[in-house]
Amino acid sequence: MEKQNRRSFLKTTALIGAAATGISTKSASAKPKNILSEDRMGVLVDTTVCIGCRNCEWACKTAHNIPTEDQIKYEDRSVFKQMRRPEPNAFTVVNEYPNPQNSALPTDVKIQCMHCDHPACVSACIVGAISKEENGSVIWDTKKCIGCRYCMVACPFQIPSFDYNKPMNPEIRKCDFCIERTKKGLLPACVKNCPVEALTYGPRNELIKEARERIKRYPDKYFNHIYGETEAGGTSWMYLANQDFSKLAFPSPGDKPMPGASESIQHGIFAYFVPPAFLYALLGGIMWITKKRNEPE
Amino acid sequence: MEHFTKPSPVYKKFFTPGVFVLVILALNGLAFLAGRLIFGIGAVTNLNNQYPWGIWIGIDVAAGVALAAGGFTTAALSHVIHKEQYHDIIRPALLTAMLGYTFVALAVSIDIGRWYYIWHPLIMWNGNSALFEVGICVIMYLAVLYIEFLPVVTERFIGKVRMKGIFSILNKPLDAILRILDKGLSKTMFIFIILGVVLSTLHQSSLGTLMIIAGPKMHPLWQTPVLPLLFLLSAISVGYPMVIFESILASRSLGLKAEMNVLSELGRMVPPILGIYLAFKIGDMVIRGSFVYLTEFNTASVMFVIEVLFGVIVPLRMFLSEAVLKSKPLLFVASVLVIFGVLLNRINNFVVAYTPPYSYGPYFPSIGEISVTVGFISLLVLAYRFIVLNFPVMSLPDKSSVPQSKFAIRGTQK
């Protein structure tokens, strides 16, 4: 009962948060992008609660105008026989894994873009078509994208997908954290439609506190780790589970932000164009000296 | 060396049986290219959401850029350090670089999903992106290469603009423009030559930075923070072998005499650079402890061993031998091995080493991808042949035996 109360409380705060970000994204549109906001939003996915109904898949498709089967068809659990990945027409998918604690209750894991705090895709994109928004969403701009797929190479969670069969205007497609909905103060479609409240939307800092609280309260139920708190430098979407995350096919990208190494090398080589300019001057000097030396002969 | 040479067009027929084969390969590639443009990338390639980059990036772009390194390495040798004896190989190397980068640009354009947005990086900048750096440098370097090649064009046409019919009124002004261009270029060329060398070192190394962001998705035998340095060193080390390879091949195909004395001297400079590259590659492996992966027997370890053994160690030993340097066939083999090593290194870095966490099966290039790559290479060779037959690129013995300066203008002399 008490748990239920706290859940609904969180949901209310989440709604307030959504409304707040809805207002703040509008007013902050002039601010530079890709700066981490203190009150960026996130989602806590409690895989121990998820029942694998795949309502989130249906809701996601509906919210993004992707053609979909009737909601009733999603009750078919035979899709879990094979592992699925997000695709151009499926921004989120649920996979099922065995549960060592109770074989009758398999563990279901919803996957979608993690919305990293330091996204590799944003750093990699040749034209800056991907950006980290103030409310935490990592979104893609169709007007800029050239379709080079470097974001796909860079992503540690292997999330962005590409329309390989479209000759004109193929898109990089992935979860956009329902930015069109959250702007209006609505919950992301998957969070809204989850019947068991396995998904909790709220300020990322609050979600971490909540996740810690749950682990502390039910140490037998949860594996003591919040996936996404530090992975790849932290992500907006975070997970709780009843077993080691590697058994649930979560990758181990390490705790450092993915773009760290490449950006420091990149900026080291350039360093405000000093090294290239120095090299230019050096070569010019050598050229001049050797020419002088050759001339008198 | 008492005879003098002068760049001039080679007078030969364009078509030979070999050329016909190339034309067929080129047409085959263009057919698949049309398929890609009409039906999308998925229709002709084996690329998917697990393997976003294939051989169009690994071979056409990454290896293409590396193998065009002959351009900037010879430019540095001849124009920056002023080793005058290498003048004869400058123009063929420049031509290869120019054509090489042109095809790199073409290959990038067809690999990206929205080829008609290829100009976007020029105005939409992301300084954090290694790919942006590569893109901008390649575009600028391509422009520089065209400028460096312009004197060959002016030399060919000054005093020879003879258009017929109504266009004949344009002959005089065109000739004047060419002369002004030639004069301006000979005074300012040094700016572009240095710029070309700087841009090359920048993007050759940034090409190595590209895969660093892939992190653990790249096999640890290749994933290292010193990738940019390894890419730069390998590009420099393949520069002269590539020039030797082309010179021997072109002289054979065009019925010219290969200038073995120049090529042997060029070969003598390979071991130090290749040695440094090998030292860094082995040193990096020891420091990171990645040699443990060599005890496993899989595609990655086999490819790594082939790359280092036959692509670096064997040719390094060969280039150190005086007998190899003096022998045309052996020098050719040694050069081919270095080229093979760098080609394989780029394929390994971009294709073999890429192991996505979720995959439904390994990537292997499709017939369409291979056809387009082979087609592009064939087109490049055909363009090379056409240009050397029509422009003063290859150095031929000069009958008048008057020493010529580099920017001597045919037609204005005498």
XYZ file of C-alpha atoms in Angstrom:
711
model
C 0.000 0.000 0.000
C 2.715 2.338 1.028
C 4.647 1.491 -2.139
C 1.612 2.260 -4.206
C 1.320 5.651 -2.568
C 4.861 6.517 -3.272
C 4.405 5.413 -6.881
C 1.463 7.646 -7.459
C 3.301 10.459 -5.722
C 6.186 10.037 -8.098
C 3.864 9.983 -11.022
C 2.378 13.301 -9.939
C 5.785 14.878 -9.537
C 6.650 13.436 -12.922
C 3.686 15.180 -14.466
C 4.627 18.435 -12.817
C 8.150 17.929 -14.037
C 6.916 17.282 -17.545
C 4.854 20.439 -17.439
C 7.813 22.398 -16.089
C 10.152 21.181 -18.822
C 7.445 21.856 -21.341
C 7.567 25.503 -20.349
C 11.322 25.650 -19.938
C 12.153 24.151 -23.375
C 10.142 26.920 -24.957
C 11.751 29.713 -23.024
C 15.249 28.267 -23.342
C 15.137 27.731 -27.085
C 17.640 30.537 -27.651
C 20.205 28.978 -25.304
C 23.077 26.966 -26.762
C 22.271 23.293 -27.128
C 24.064 20.281 -25.692
C 24.564 21.799 -22.250
C 23.519 19.426 -19.497
C 20.669 20.826 -17.494
C 20.518 20.080 -13.767
C 16.848 19.173 -13.943
C 16.903 17.099 -17.088
C 14.329 14.359 -17.156
C 14.740 10.620 -17.297
C 12.924 7.347 -17.038
C 13.519 4.584 -14.539
C 12.701 1.173 -16.006
C 11.995 -1.422 -13.324
C 12.378 -4.685 -15.221
C 11.195 -6.634 -12.170
C 7.779 -5.027 -12.612
C 7.516 -5.315 -16.407
C 5.123 -8.046 -17.548
C 6.082 -7.963 -21.226
C 2.678 -6.799 -22.477
C 4.362 -4.634 -25.137
C 1.802 -1.858 -24.738
C 4.760 0.505 -24.872
C 5.645 -0.746 -28.368
C 2.125 -0.111 -29.563
C 1.922 3.299 -27.874
C 5.280 4.332 -29.336
C 4.243 3.445 -32.874
C 0.937 5.201 -32.479
C 2.554 8.340 -31.076
C 5.055 8.469 -33.947
C 2.527 7.740 -36.717
C 4.132 4.416 -37.551
C 1.689 1.875 -39.013
C 0.934 -0.799 -36.443
C -1.177 -3.876 -35.848
C -4.159 -3.759 -33.504
C -3.243 -3.523 -29.865
C -4.776 -6.968 -29.241
C -2.168 -8.618 -31.507
C 0.551 -7.509 -29.116
C -0.602 -10.126 -26.616
C 1.087 -12.779 -28.739
C 4.164 -13.735 -26.742
C 5.780 -15.823 -29.471
C 7.791 -12.747 -30.572
C 9.964 -13.270 -27.499
C 11.433 -16.410 -29.057
C 13.980 -14.257 -30.806
C 15.908 -11.208 -29.679
C 14.804 -8.042 -31.424
C 16.509 -4.690 -31.876
C 15.072 -1.224 -32.509
C 14.424 -0.601 -36.201
C 13.334 2.295 -38.383
C 9.718 1.343 -37.674
C 10.127 0.256 -34.061
C 11.835 2.730 -31.753
C 11.340 0.497 -28.746
C 11.166 -3.284 -28.407
C 10.782 -5.652 -25.452
C 12.919 -8.764 -25.141
C 12.496 -11.600 -22.670
C 15.153 -13.358 -20.590
C 15.012 -16.199 -18.057
C 14.589 -15.219 -14.429
C 16.872 -17.229 -12.123
C 14.714 -16.413 -9.070
C 11.449 -17.618 -10.570
C 11.375 -19.478 -13.865
C 7.644 -18.907 -14.217
C 8.145 -15.139 -14.291
C 10.634 -14.304 -17.026
C 12.386 -10.934 -17.009
C 11.209 -8.559 -19.714
C 13.459 -5.707 -20.814
C 12.256 -2.754 -22.847
C 14.988 -1.189 -24.939
C 15.093 2.166 -26.697
C 17.544 5.066 -26.975
C 19.225 5.606 -23.582
C 19.431 9.389 -24.142
C 23.016 9.611 -22.843
C 24.211 12.620 -20.891
C 27.290 12.738 -23.117
C 26.001 11.173 -26.316
C 28.525 9.654 -28.705
C 26.136 10.289 -31.597
C 25.985 14.022 -30.863
C 29.773 14.218 -30.748
C 30.177 12.109 -33.881
C 27.590 13.685 -36.174
C 29.442 15.360 -39.045
C 26.870 18.138 -39.445
C 25.648 18.448 -35.845
C 22.239 17.065 -36.739
C 21.835 15.338 -33.368
C 21.506 17.336 -30.178
C 21.027 16.814 -26.463
C 18.106 18.940 -25.432
C 17.720 20.658 -22.108
C 15.030 18.207 -20.977
C 17.372 15.283 -21.596
C 16.141 14.137 -25.012
C 18.669 13.312 -27.719
C 16.985 14.262 -30.956
C 17.767 14.226 -34.671
C 17.297 16.992 -37.229
C 16.186 15.798 -40.663
C 17.131 19.082 -42.318
C 20.831 18.630 -41.567
C 21.433 14.857 -41.719
C 23.412 13.583 -44.718
C 22.901 9.900 -43.901
C 26.558 9.047 -43.213
C 25.614 6.668 -40.356
C 28.616 7.668 -38.216
C 26.171 8.012 -35.284
C 25.409 4.324 -35.673
C 29.113 3.491 -35.596
C 29.552 5.649 -32.497
C 26.538 4.588 -30.392
C 27.643 2.221 -27.597
C 24.091 0.891 -27.220
C 23.665 0.292 -30.958
C 20.423 2.248 -31.116
C 20.143 4.513 -34.202
C 18.720 2.732 -37.226
C 18.668 3.755 -40.854
C 16.161 3.443 -43.739
C 18.399 1.396 -46.014
C 15.680 0.871 -48.589
C 14.710 4.477 -49.180
C 16.584 5.987 -52.141
C 15.515 9.527 -51.284
C 15.595 11.151 -47.841
C 16.382 8.045 -45.814
C 16.224 8.871 -42.115
C 18.190 8.016 -39.009
C 15.428 6.746 -36.769
C 15.396 6.250 -33.044
C 13.439 7.064 -29.894
C 13.114 10.838 -29.492
C 11.904 10.644 -25.870
C 8.544 11.832 -27.222
C 9.827 15.377 -27.354
C 6.698 16.558 -29.155
C 4.588 15.230 -26.267
C 6.795 16.352 -23.386
C 6.911 19.854 -24.863
C 3.161 19.968 -24.370
C 3.480 18.671 -20.837
C 2.390 15.138 -21.730
C 4.168 11.987 -20.575
C 6.172 9.978 -23.121
C 3.760 7.595 -24.851
C 5.375 4.444 -23.456
C 5.343 5.748 -19.872
C 1.728 6.852 -20.213
C 0.598 3.469 -21.518
C 2.492 1.171 -19.184
C -0.281 -0.636 -17.245
C 1.989 -1.780 -14.390
C 4.013 1.420 -13.938
C 7.263 -0.256 -14.757
C 8.333 3.078 -16.258
C 8.725 6.131 -14.062
C 9.238 9.525 -15.692
C 10.815 12.266 -13.610
C 13.863 14.437 -12.989
C 16.921 12.210 -13.392
C 18.328 13.099 -9.940
C 15.052 12.119 -8.270
C 14.933 8.857 -10.189
C 18.377 7.852 -8.934
C 17.251 8.505 -5.357
C 14.110 6.486 -5.953
C 16.077 3.605 -7.489
C 18.461 3.529 -4.521
C 15.508 3.513 -2.182
C 13.958 0.513 -3.951
C 17.215 -1.438 -3.853
C 17.621 -0.633 -0.154
C 14.099 -1.622 0.643
C 14.115 -4.911 -1.291
C 17.737 -6.066 -1.364
C 16.661 -9.634 -2.209
C 14.576 -8.569 -5.144
C 17.041 -6.273 -6.863
C 20.527 -6.733 -8.214
C 22.478 -3.930 -6.554
C 23.146 -1.747 -9.567
C 21.362 1.058 -11.371
C 22.234 0.556 -15.023
C 22.573 3.944 -16.663
C 23.556 5.879 -13.551
C 27.198 5.863 -14.623
C 27.281 3.789 -17.831
C 28.785 5.734 -20.743
C 28.978 8.753 -18.441
C 25.341 8.473 -17.363
C 22.118 8.098 -19.305
C 18.635 9.569 -18.985
C 17.054 6.137 -19.109
C 18.041 3.902 -16.210
C 17.247 0.314 -15.339
C 16.704 -1.851 -12.279
C 16.846 -5.623 -12.567
C 16.796 -8.831 -10.554
C 20.067 -10.095 -12.022
C 23.390 -9.015 -13.449
C 22.775 -6.713 -16.412
C 25.212 -8.567 -18.619
C 22.815 -11.544 -18.486
C 20.114 -9.276 -19.878
C 22.255 -8.382 -22.910
C 23.148 -4.917 -21.666
C 26.516 -3.800 -23.075
C 29.364 -2.668 -20.797
C 30.532 0.617 -22.269
C 32.431 1.664 -19.134
C 31.732 4.693 -16.969
C 33.495 7.336 -19.015
C 31.584 9.451 -21.547
C 32.019 7.822 -24.958
C 33.179 10.944 -26.815
C 35.916 11.679 -24.243
C 38.892 10.051 -25.973
C 38.099 11.086 -29.524
C 37.229 14.665 -28.619
C 40.408 15.203 -26.629
C 42.522 13.792 -29.470
C 40.612 15.864 -31.983
C 41.028 19.065 -29.993
C 44.623 18.142 -29.145
C 45.519 17.936 -32.827
C 43.793 21.205 -33.566
C 44.112 23.225 -30.361
C 42.786 26.425 -31.934
C 44.701 25.701 -35.150
C 48.063 26.264 -33.454
C 49.652 22.898 -34.396
C 48.554 23.070 -38.056
C 49.759 26.664 -38.320
C 53.044 25.695 -36.694
C 53.484 22.805 -39.122
C 52.766 25.152 -42.007
C 55.370 27.630 -40.804
C 57.896 24.860 -40.201
C 57.483 23.411 -43.691
C 57.655 26.897 -45.190
C 60.901 27.497 -43.326
C 62.436 24.219 -44.502
C 61.324 24.962 -48.034
C 62.928 28.393 -47.971
C 66.218 27.184 -46.447
C 66.660 24.224 -48.788
C 65.852 26.418 -51.751
C 68.508 28.953 -50.723
C 70.998 26.134 -50.306
C 70.259 24.740 -53.740
C 70.386 28.019 -55.629
C 74.107 28.930 -55.583
C 75.113 25.577 -57.052
C 72.742 10.955 -65.272
C 73.458 13.165 -68.216
C 70.281 12.868 -70.214
C 67.439 15.249 -69.539
C 63.794 14.455 -69.371
C 60.723 16.499 -69.934
C 57.076 15.858 -69.090
C 55.089 15.264 -72.237
C 51.997 13.408 -73.376
C 52.619 9.759 -74.207
C 51.727 9.014 -77.796
C 49.936 5.698 -77.698
C 46.542 4.308 -78.579
C 44.003 4.519 -75.750
C 42.394 1.149 -76.343
C 44.164 -2.117 -75.642
C 42.651 -5.466 -74.589
C 43.366 -4.580 -70.949
C 41.524 -1.305 -71.352
C 38.472 -3.155 -72.668
C 38.428 -5.322 -69.554
C 38.566 -2.189 -67.406
C 35.721 -0.624 -69.369
C 33.559 -3.689 -68.761
C 34.370 -3.660 -65.020
C 33.601 0.054 -64.882
C 30.255 -0.403 -66.637
C 29.361 -3.252 -64.293
C 30.122 -0.996 -61.315
C 28.078 1.843 -62.774
C 25.113 -0.502 -63.249
C 25.122 -1.395 -59.542
C 25.625 2.278 -58.742
C 22.454 3.068 -60.693
C 20.705 0.391 -58.627
C 21.854 2.085 -55.427
C 20.579 5.479 -56.619
C 17.196 4.150 -57.746
C 16.407 1.572 -55.049
C 18.487 2.734 -52.069
C 21.585 1.510 -50.294
C 19.867 -1.593 -48.937
C 19.153 -2.893 -52.443
C 22.793 -3.358 -53.462
C 24.732 -3.636 -50.197
C 24.843 -5.993 -47.234
C 24.831 -3.061 -44.825
C 22.304 -3.092 -42.014
C 21.589 -1.537 -38.639
C 24.288 -3.727 -37.069
C 26.973 -2.953 -39.654
C 26.437 0.618 -40.845
C 29.805 0.870 -42.630
C 31.207 -1.607 -45.131
C 33.882 -1.718 -47.804
C 32.687 1.503 -49.441
C 34.070 3.242 -46.381
C 36.840 0.756 -45.512
C 38.338 0.411 -48.992
C 37.043 3.241 -51.191
C 37.426 5.973 -48.606
C 39.889 4.926 -45.887
C 42.271 2.883 -48.040
C 41.758 5.271 -50.969
C 42.932 8.236 -48.920
C 45.918 6.277 -47.564
C 47.004 5.010 -50.975
C 46.805 8.516 -52.427
C 49.496 9.538 -49.925
C 52.083 9.398 -52.701
C 50.957 12.897 -53.627
C 51.885 14.699 -50.442
C 54.926 12.568 -49.600
C 56.588 13.253 -52.964
C 55.541 16.905 -52.835
C 57.273 17.180 -49.455
C 60.354 15.433 -50.791
C 60.690 17.359 -54.006
C 59.283 20.800 -53.263
C 59.767 21.211 -49.522
C 63.150 19.511 -49.025
C 64.089 20.330 -52.623
C 65.436 16.956 -53.650
C 65.528 17.882 -57.308
C 66.281 14.387 -58.595
C 62.716 13.336 -57.842
C 61.073 15.861 -60.131
C 60.219 13.236 -62.719
C 57.926 11.309 -60.397
C 56.094 14.368 -59.046
C 53.506 14.697 -61.763
C 52.484 11.025 -61.960
C 52.206 10.953 -58.138
C 50.197 14.177 -58.172
C 47.881 12.777 -60.832
C 47.299 9.612 -58.811
C 46.545 11.641 -55.695
C 44.184 13.925 -57.600
C 42.278 11.039 -59.157
C 42.415 9.057 -55.917
C 40.823 11.833 -53.885
C 38.273 12.506 -56.618
C 37.119 8.909 -56.355
C 37.195 9.048 -52.553
C 34.811 11.996 -52.761
C 32.593 10.116 -55.209
C 32.623 7.002 -53.009
C 31.624 9.028 -49.943
C 28.804 10.669 -51.845
C 27.238 7.382 -52.860
C 27.756 5.759 -49.466
C 25.928 8.461 -47.559
C 22.173 8.071 -47.592
C 21.512 11.569 -48.871
C 24.148 12.093 -51.558
C 22.577 15.391 -52.606
C 23.438 16.814 -49.151
C 27.174 16.130 -49.516
C 27.795 19.899 -49.281
C 26.177 20.176 -45.843
C 29.456 19.874 -43.840
C 30.722 23.012 -45.605
C 28.165 25.153 -43.808
C 27.021 22.927 -40.927
C 29.979 22.481 -38.639
C 30.586 20.166 -35.741
C 34.120 20.683 -34.477
C 33.822 17.716 -32.107
C 33.368 15.269 -34.944
C 36.409 13.493 -36.357
C 34.408 12.825 -39.495
C 33.764 16.533 -39.936
C 37.497 17.170 -39.718
C 38.212 14.459 -42.287
C 35.470 15.758 -44.560
C 36.568 19.387 -44.511
C 40.260 18.502 -44.961
C 39.526 16.156 -47.858
C 37.416 18.790 -49.608
C 40.133 21.428 -49.139
C 42.915 19.062 -50.139
C 41.005 18.041 -53.254
C 40.819 21.712 -54.237
C 44.547 22.090 -53.539
C 45.325 19.032 -55.684
C 43.376 20.492 -58.601
C 45.280 23.756 -58.219
C 48.588 21.887 -58.095
C 47.629 20.091 -61.278
C 46.591 23.264 -63.122
C 50.109 24.019 -64.447
C 49.930 20.734 -66.358
C 46.733 21.935 -67.980
C 48.056 25.407 -68.801
C 51.250 23.861 -70.155
C 49.188 21.634 -72.404
C 46.987 24.383 -73.805
C 48.981 27.615 -73.857
C 49.477 28.576 -77.486
C 47.342 25.601 -78.502
C 43.799 26.767 -77.951
C 42.355 26.115 -81.366
C 38.609 25.776 -81.157
C 36.667 25.678 -84.391
C 33.658 27.552 -85.759
C 32.088 30.317 -83.727
C 34.126 29.322 -80.684
C 37.259 30.489 -82.463
C 36.699 34.042 -81.208
C 37.243 32.674 -77.704
C 40.673 31.307 -78.565
C 42.618 34.499 -77.888
C 40.966 35.416 -74.550
C 41.200 31.797 -73.334
C 44.872 31.724 -74.155
C 45.375 34.994 -72.283
C 43.539 33.613 -69.237
C 45.719 30.496 -69.282
C 48.874 32.619 -69.432
C 47.773 34.801 -66.510
C 46.811 31.683 -64.552
C 50.175 30.100 -65.272
C 52.109 33.175 -64.217
C 50.081 33.599 -61.040
C 50.350 29.921 -60.184
C 54.097 29.665 -60.606
C 54.512 32.509 -58.126
C 52.049 31.220 -55.549
C 52.376 27.460 -55.954
C 54.524 27.107 -52.833
C 51.556 28.209 -50.704
C 49.429 25.395 -52.053
C 52.196 22.819 -51.860
C 52.737 23.440 -48.151
C 48.991 23.626 -47.575
C 48.625 20.256 -49.290
C 51.192 18.651 -46.984
C 49.601 20.155 -43.853
C 46.067 19.156 -44.866
C 47.264 15.643 -45.642
C 48.906 15.092 -42.269
C 45.743 16.401 -40.617
C 43.186 14.233 -42.331
C 45.370 11.139 -42.631
C 45.595 11.159 -38.833
C 41.967 12.177 -38.241
C 40.908 9.204 -40.311
C 42.427 7.176 -37.491
C 40.465 9.138 -34.880
C 37.225 8.090 -36.612
C 36.914 4.664 -35.048
C 38.060 5.657 -31.555
C 34.557 6.775 -30.627
C 33.276 3.267 -31.405
C 35.059 2.250 -28.180
C 34.495 -1.387 -27.204
C 32.662 -2.049 -30.484
C 36.093 -2.241 -32.086
C 38.331 -5.257 -31.541
C 41.114 -4.435 -29.011
C 43.825 -5.517 -31.461
C 43.104 -2.317 -33.376
C 41.260 -0.052 -30.920
C 43.894 2.244 -29.399
C 44.157 5.941 -28.582
C 47.251 6.153 -30.813
C 45.236 5.211 -33.920
C 45.679 8.701 -35.431
C 49.450 8.356 -35.192
C 49.392 4.832 -36.628
C 47.225 6.030 -39.516
C 49.541 8.930 -40.260
C 52.688 6.789 -40.086
C 51.214 4.062 -42.262
C 50.025 6.638 -44.800
C 53.497 8.174 -45.001
C 55.117 4.756 -45.259
C 52.866 3.712 -48.143
C 53.530 6.940 -50.089
C 56.785 5.954 -51.799
C 55.908 2.266 -52.333
C 52.755 3.488 -54.069
C 54.826 5.756 -56.355
C 57.204 2.874 -57.132
C 54.256 0.576 -57.846
C 52.618 3.070 -60.195
C 55.822 4.002 -61.967
C 56.714 0.403 -62.736
C 53.159 -0.442 -63.742
C 52.663 2.679 -65.864
C 56.020 2.395 -67.600
C 55.240 -1.202 -68.478
C 51.770 -0.392 -69.724
C 52.892 2.659 -71.706
C 56.072 1.075 -73.040
C 58.416 3.463 -71.246
C 61.621 2.724 -69.421
C 61.194 2.654 -65.618
C 63.626 5.019 -63.955
C 65.168 2.467 -61.690
C 67.821 4.779 -60.231
C 65.147 7.189 -58.972
C 62.924 4.365 -57.759
C 65.773 2.627 -55.882
C 66.585 5.879 -54.107
C 62.913 6.247 -53.249
C 62.891 2.678 -51.948
C 65.838 3.446 -49.696
C 63.656 5.918 -47.789
C 60.939 3.369 -47.039
C 62.594 1.310 -44.228
C 63.006 4.141 -41.692
C 59.355 5.190 -41.974
C 58.024 1.647 -42.129
C 60.288 0.752 -39.191
C 58.906 3.578 -37.055
C 55.381 2.506 -37.954
C 56.136 -1.084 -36.970
C 57.761 0.039 -33.719
C 54.694 2.072 -32.755
C 52.337 -0.713 -33.734
C 54.206 -3.350 -31.724
C 54.910 -0.943 -28.860
C 51.258 -0.013 -28.600
C 50.315 -3.690 -28.580
C 52.799 -4.415 -25.773
C 51.770 -1.412 -23.667
C 48.062 -2.154 -23.939
C 48.677 -5.875 -23.538
C 46.466 -6.578 -26.533
C 48.810 -9.341 -27.716
C 46.804 -11.727 -25.521
C 44.164 -11.695 -28.261
C 46.695 -13.209 -30.646
C 46.524 -16.477 -28.723
C 42.891 -16.842 -29.802
C 42.353 -18.265 -33.246
C 39.709 -16.238 -35.035
C 39.233 -13.915 -38.016
C 40.553 -10.908 -36.111
C 43.800 -12.498 -34.933
C 44.511 -14.113 -38.331
C 43.887 -10.836 -40.154
C 46.086 -8.956 -37.706
C 48.969 -11.386 -38.165
C 48.670 -11.290 -41.978
C 48.567 -7.489 -41.885
C 51.653 -7.068 -39.738
C 53.706 -9.977 -41.069
C 53.146 -9.673 -44.827
C 52.204 -6.012 -44.906
C 54.963 -4.592 -42.709
C 57.675 -7.011 -41.548
C 58.373 -8.856 -44.824
C 58.485 -5.721 -47.008
C 60.556 -3.928 -44.362
C 63.174 -6.683 -44.600
C 62.973 -6.567 -48.400
C 63.478 -2.810 -48.629
C 66.570 -3.169 -46.437
C 68.213 -5.428 -48.996
C 70.379 -3.834 -51.674
C 69.513 -6.644 -54.102
C 65.813 -5.833 -53.811
C 66.383 -2.125 -54.362
C 68.323 -2.839 -57.546
C 65.909 -5.370 -58.964
C 62.769 -4.136 -60.653
C 60.577 -7.201 -60.013
C 61.651 -7.498 -56.365
C 61.192 -3.775 -55.728
C 57.754 -4.112 -57.276
C 56.855 -7.046 -55.030
C 58.105 -5.242 -51.918
C 56.032 -2.169 -52.808
C 52.952 -4.265 -53.491
C 53.342 -5.854 -50.052
C 53.415 -2.471 -48.298
C 50.358 -1.373 -50.263
C 48.638 -4.651 -49.401
C 49.512 -4.117 -45.736
C 48.011 -0.640 -45.583
C 44.958 -1.679 -47.589
C 44.395 -4.593 -45.236
C 44.990 -2.361 -42.218
C 42.222 -0.001 -43.318
C 39.860 -2.892 -44.062
C 40.703 -4.393 -40.676
C 40.140 -1.125 -38.831
C 36.842 -0.264 -40.446
C 35.323 -3.651 -41.230
C 37.002 -6.621 -39.521
C 37.590 -4.945 -36.150
C 34.015 -3.648 -35.968
C 32.136 -6.079 -33.753
C 28.759 -4.679 -32.705
C 27.352 -6.004 -29.410
C 24.166 -7.191 -31.125
C 24.529 -8.794 -34.501
C 22.577 -11.384 -36.458
C 25.700 -12.559 -38.276
C 28.978 -11.219 -39.639
C 29.137 -8.683 -42.453
C 30.556 -9.652 -45.804
C 30.433 -7.274 -48.774
C 27.745 -7.989 -51.385
C 28.367 -8.464 -55.118
C 27.010 -4.943 -55.565
C 29.453 -3.397 -53.095
C 32.416 -5.235 -54.625
C 31.273 -4.327 -58.147
C 31.017 -0.634 -57.359
C 34.438 -0.621 -55.658
C 36.071 -2.480 -58.559
C 34.209 -0.230 -61.003
C 35.547 2.907 -59.333
C 39.112 1.580 -59.384
C 38.740 0.717 -63.089
C 37.415 4.187 -63.850
C 40.340 5.679 -61.977
C 42.854 3.684 -64.031
C 41.071 4.633 -67.255
C 41.117 8.319 -66.287
C 44.816 8.022 -65.442
C 45.549 6.487 -68.821
C 43.512 9.106 -70.652
C 45.294 11.960 -68.889
C 48.846 10.668 -69.364
C 48.099 10.116 -73.059
C 46.866 13.673 -73.462
C 48.667 15.802 -70.902
C 52.354 16.324 -70.098
C 52.518 14.091 -67.024
C 55.067 11.374 -67.689
C 58.697 12.399 -68.043
C 60.080 11.302 -71.371
C 63.639 11.747 -72.662
C 63.871 15.235 -74.112
C 65.135 15.187 -77.675
C 66.283 18.797 -77.673
C 68.248 17.890 -74.510
C 67.931 21.386 -73.121
C 67.514 21.458 -69.341
C 64.014 22.584 -68.619
C 62.771 24.244 -65.509
C 59.597 22.870 -63.969
C 57.275 25.571 -65.123
C 58.763 25.932 -68.571
C 55.955 26.637 -70.946
C 55.813 24.753 -74.153
C 54.804 26.965 -77.012
C 56.192 30.125 -75.524
C 59.738 28.838 -75.764
C 61.901 29.352 -78.844
